[in-house]
Amino acid sequence: MANADDDRRPKYQRIADSLREAIQSGEYGPGDRLPGENDLMAAHGVARMTARQALSVLRDEGVAEARKGAGVFVRAFRPLRRRGIQRLSQQQWGSGRSIWSADIENRALEVDQVTVSEEAAPDRISAVLDLADDETVCVRRRRFVLDGKAVLLATSYLPTSVVAGSAITQEDTGPGGTYARLAELGYKPVHFREEIRSRMPSKDEAAQLSMSPGTPVIHICRTAFADEGRPVEINEMTLDAASYILEYDFDA
Amino acid sequence: MANADDDRRPKYQRIADSLREAIQSGEYGPGDRLPGENDLMAAHGVARMTARQALSVLRDEGVAEARKGAGVFVRAFRPLRRRGIQRLSQQQWGSGRSIWSADIENRALEVDQVTVSEEAAPDRISAVLDLADDETVCVRRRRFVLDGKAVLLATSYLPTSVVAGSAITQEDTGPGGTYARLAELGYKPVHFREEIRSRMPSKDEAAQLSMSPGTPVIHICRTAFADEGRPVEINEMTLDAASYILEYDFDA
C-alpha cells in the first residue's frame, strides 16, 4: 500500500490506517482487542505518544473503543434495524402491538424512566401542533434500554385538548399504545413525517445513553397527522448512533 | 439555575452550560460571535485554560465553531432539506430533471471530482447486486458542492452487464441522469431502500468535505430495484451532518 502519497502521512496516521485496514479485512473482528501502545511501539519503532495518537484516531472515528484498564477494542456493533415505514403501519399498532416490538427481534427491551406530565408547550411544538394560545400539552418522556444498554430517549407532545382523560395521560397507554388510543379518540394517525439530523451528544445525553466517546446521536423528529392533515403528536427521539441502522423502503 | 446539583459541575462546564442556554434562548443567533477567552476570564473570574475548555465543550458538541484568528461563533446552520421519498419519484427523473435539483431550492450547486471507471466489485456490493463471479461494476464517484461548501460524497455501483455502452459509463449521463438511462435500458427503478447510519468522519472524509471539528457524517446506502426486485444500483453517500436534514413522509 506504500507509495509516495502515503509517505507524507504522519506516522500515527499510517499506523491508524493499517489498523483500520486490518479491521475492515476482518483480521480483527467486533469485540477483538487491538494491539496496545506497547505493541505498537515495538512493532513500528515509535514513541508512546505516537502509538497513543494512532489509537485515538480509531476511537475518534468510532471504529474502536477504550475499556478502562483493559485496552482498546474493535467496537462490537450489533445495531437495531429500525424499519421506518413498516413499523408505523396501522397493522402494527392497530393489532395491539407496540411500534417498538417491530424493531427488537426477540432482544430484551425495557422502557424505563417513564414520566407523563401536563406542561406549557415549547414554541416549536406549539407552532407545529397549531395550538391555541396557552393550550398545554401532554408530555410523555421515556428511555428505551435494549440488552441492558440505553439506546433511545423519546419525548412525545400531544395537545391536552385531544388526550385529556384518556390512557395517553397514564404511564401505561394500553395495547397498541398512544396511536391505538388516538384512533379511539377519533384522531387516527394516517400520515407521518420523520426528520432526521445527526450531531454530537450533549454531556447529558451522553450520560443518559451511556455513550462511548466519539459517537454521535441521531435525532428524529416525527409528526403524526390525523385526517385532513391535523397534527396530533410530535415525538422527538435521540438515538445512540452506534446502536441503530434506520431503513426506509419506498416505491419510485 | 443554580442549585446543589449544579455546584458540583466543574467551572468550565458551568460556563459552557450558561453559554449553551444563551444560544438556545436566542441571545446569540446563528453566526454570532461568542464571548472570547478574555471575556470569559473577566466575566467569570477564571483562568484562561478554564475559559478555553468551556468553549471547546461547545465546539465538541457542534454548537459552535472556531474561525482562525476571529474567535468562536455560533454555528450558522442552514441545512438542505432532503425529501427522501418525493425526490426519487419517477416524475422527477422521468421528466429529465436531476434528483438533486429537488433538494437545492435555487442554491448554487456544483458537481465536481466526477470519475467513472470499471472495477472489480467489493464483496458487499457483489452480494447485494447478486453479481456473477468476477462480474465487474461501473463505479461513479462524485462530490457535491453547495454554496461553495462540499456537502456530499457519492459512489454508485452498477453491474457492467447492465450499463456497458450506455451514457451511464460517461461523465455526463444526460437528462434525468442514471435512472432515466436505466429505464431506457429496460431496468426502470421502481423501488428504493435507503439505510441510514451516523458516525464520525475519517480524516479523509473530513478533509474532502471541509468539515468543522465535532461534526459527524450521515451515511446513506441506497439500493435501487427494477421490476421483480432486481437490484440495479447501490449508491453509498457520505453527508456532512451539519449540512442536512433528511425528511421521510409516508402513510400509516
PDB file of C-alpha atoms in Angstrom, chain A residues 34-118:
ATOM      1  CA  LEU A  34      -6.380  -4.204  19.245  1.00  0.00           C
ATOM      2  CA  PRO A  35      -2.597  -4.033  19.786  1.00  0.00           C
ATOM      3  CA  GLY A  36      -1.818  -1.790  22.763  1.00  0.00           C
ATOM      4  CA  GLU A  37       0.569   1.133  22.988  1.00  0.00           C
ATOM      5  CA  ASN A  38       3.494  -1.133  23.906  1.00  0.00           C
ATOM      6  CA  ASP A  39       2.760  -3.478  20.999  1.00  0.00           C
ATOM      7  CA  LEU A  40       2.592  -0.583  18.522  1.00  0.00           C
ATOM      8  CA  MET A  41       5.799   0.996  19.906  1.00  0.00           C
ATOM      9  CA  ALA A  42       7.657  -2.300  19.383  1.00  0.00           C
ATOM     10  CA  ALA A  43       6.120  -3.152  16.001  1.00  0.00           C
ATOM     11  CA  HIS A  44       6.573   0.309  14.436  1.00  0.00           C
ATOM     12  CA  GLY A  45       9.546   1.682  16.379  1.00  0.00           C
ATOM     13  CA  VAL A  46       7.625   4.765  17.525  1.00  0.00           C
ATOM     14  CA  ALA A  47       7.269   6.745  20.754  1.00  0.00           C
ATOM     15  CA  ARG A  48       4.400   6.108  23.155  1.00  0.00           C
ATOM     16  CA  MET A  49       2.715   9.389  22.205  1.00  0.00           C
ATOM     17  CA  THR A  50       2.645   8.333  18.533  1.00  0.00           C
ATOM     18  CA  ALA A  51       1.123   4.949  19.400  1.00  0.00           C
ATOM     19  CA  ARG A  52      -1.453   6.677  21.589  1.00  0.00           C
ATOM     20  CA  GLN A  53      -2.367   9.118  18.814  1.00  0.00           C
ATOM     21  CA  ALA A  54      -2.834   6.241  16.360  1.00  0.00           C
ATOM     22  CA  LEU A  55      -5.292   4.520  18.689  1.00  0.00           C
ATOM     23  CA  SER A  56      -7.095   7.777  19.391  1.00  0.00           C
ATOM     24  CA  VAL A  57      -7.721   8.275  15.647  1.00  0.00           C
ATOM     25  CA  LEU A  58      -9.669   4.996  15.592  1.00  0.00           C
ATOM     26  CA  ARG A  59     -11.521   5.887  18.785  1.00  0.00           C
ATOM     27  CA  ASP A  60     -12.472   9.295  17.392  1.00  0.00           C
ATOM     28  CA  GLU A  61     -13.840   7.638  14.263  1.00  0.00           C
ATOM     29  CA  GLY A  62     -15.949   5.299  16.381  1.00  0.00           C
ATOM     30  CA  VAL A  63     -14.180   2.246  14.917  1.00  0.00           C
ATOM     31  CA  ALA A  64     -12.668   1.289  18.277  1.00  0.00           C
ATOM     32  CA  GLU A  65     -13.489   1.943  21.911  1.00  0.00           C
ATOM     33  CA  ALA A  66     -11.321   2.055  25.026  1.00  0.00           C
ATOM     34  CA  ARG A  67     -12.290  -0.031  28.055  1.00  0.00           C
ATOM     35  CA  LYS A  68     -10.738   1.176  31.268  1.00  0.00           C
ATOM     36  CA  GLY A  69      -7.665  -0.810  32.231  1.00  0.00           C
ATOM     37  CA  ALA A  70      -8.322  -3.429  29.549  1.00  0.00           C
ATOM     38  CA  GLY A  71      -7.187  -1.778  26.316  1.00  0.00           C
ATOM     39  CA  VAL A  72      -8.718  -0.673  23.055  1.00  0.00           C
ATOM     40  CA  PHE A  73     -11.231  -2.917  21.312  1.00  0.00           C
ATOM     41  CA  VAL A  74     -12.930  -3.069  17.933  1.00  0.00           C
ATOM     42  CA  ARG A  75     -16.360  -1.748  18.610  1.00  0.00           C
ATOM     43  CA  ALA A  76     -18.879  -4.573  18.831  1.00  0.00           C
ATOM     44  CA  PHE A  77     -21.583  -3.198  16.612  1.00  0.00           C
ATOM     45  CA  ARG A  78     -24.820  -5.102  16.522  1.00  0.00           C
ATOM     46  CA  PRO A  79     -27.223  -2.334  15.695  1.00  0.00           C
ATOM     47  CA  LEU A  80     -31.004  -2.384  15.660  1.00  0.00           C
ATOM     48  CA  ARG A  81     -32.573  -2.131  12.238  1.00  0.00           C
ATOM     49  CA  ARG A  82     -35.427   0.340  12.522  1.00  0.00           C
ATOM     50  CA  ARG A  83     -37.730  -0.028   9.511  1.00  0.00           C
ATOM     51  CA  GLY A  84     -39.127   3.479   9.437  1.00  0.00           C
ATOM     52  CA  ILE A  85     -42.196   2.892   7.312  1.00  0.00           C
ATOM     53  CA  GLN A  86     -43.336  -0.683   8.024  1.00  0.00           C
ATOM     54  CA  ARG A  87     -43.120  -0.240  11.807  1.00  0.00           C
ATOM     55  CA  LEU A  88     -45.705   2.555  11.704  1.00  0.00           C
ATOM     56  CA  SER A  89     -48.233   0.727   9.517  1.00  0.00           C
ATOM     57  CA  GLN A  90     -51.674   0.567  11.044  1.00  0.00           C
ATOM     58  CA  GLN A  91     -51.426  -3.240  11.042  1.00  0.00           C
ATOM     59  CA  GLN A  92     -48.792  -2.907  13.730  1.00  0.00           C
ATOM     60  CA  TRP A  93     -50.429  -0.696  16.361  1.00  0.00           C
ATOM     61  CA  GLY A  94     -53.964  -1.489  15.134  1.00  0.00           C
ATOM     62  CA  SER A  95     -53.475  -5.090  16.253  1.00  0.00           C
ATOM     63  CA  GLY A  96     -52.405  -4.101  19.766  1.00  0.00           C
ATOM     64  CA  ARG A  97     -48.651  -4.489  19.257  1.00  0.00           C
ATOM     65  CA  SER A  98     -46.292  -1.727  20.273  1.00  0.00           C
ATOM     66  CA  ILE A  99     -44.466   0.028  17.465  1.00  0.00           C
ATOM     67  CA  TRP A 100     -41.241  -0.838  19.195  1.00  0.00           C
ATOM     68  CA  SER A 101     -41.827  -4.581  19.032  1.00  0.00           C
ATOM     69  CA  ALA A 102     -41.201  -4.336  15.259  1.00  0.00           C
ATOM     70  CA  ASP A 103     -37.585  -3.323  15.887  1.00  0.00           C
ATOM     71  CA  ILE A 104     -36.240  -5.620  18.532  1.00  0.00           C
ATOM     72  CA  GLU A 105     -36.106  -9.125  17.026  1.00  0.00           C
ATOM     73  CA  ASN A 106     -36.573 -11.025  20.291  1.00  0.00           C
ATOM     74  CA  ARG A 107     -33.993  -8.986  22.166  1.00  0.00           C
ATOM     75  CA  ALA A 108     -34.655  -7.880  25.750  1.00  0.00           C
ATOM     76  CA  LEU A 109     -36.307  -4.476  25.777  1.00  0.00           C
ATOM     77  CA  GLU A 110     -37.126  -2.389  28.789  1.00  0.00           C
ATOM     78  CA  VAL A 111     -38.776   1.026  28.867  1.00  0.00           C
ATOM     79  CA  ASP A 112     -37.673   2.987  31.918  1.00  0.00           C
ATOM     80  CA  GLN A 113     -37.786   6.495  33.308  1.00  0.00           C
ATOM     81  CA  VAL A 114     -41.357   6.994  32.067  1.00  0.00           C
ATOM     82  CA  THR A 115     -42.849  10.311  33.109  1.00  0.00           C
ATOM     83  CA  VAL A 116     -46.126  11.879  31.980  1.00  0.00           C
ATOM     84  CA  SER A 117     -46.986  15.490  32.735  1.00  0.00           C
ATOM     85  CA  GLU A 118     -49.070  18.411  31.560  1.00  0.00           C
TER      86      GLU A 118
END
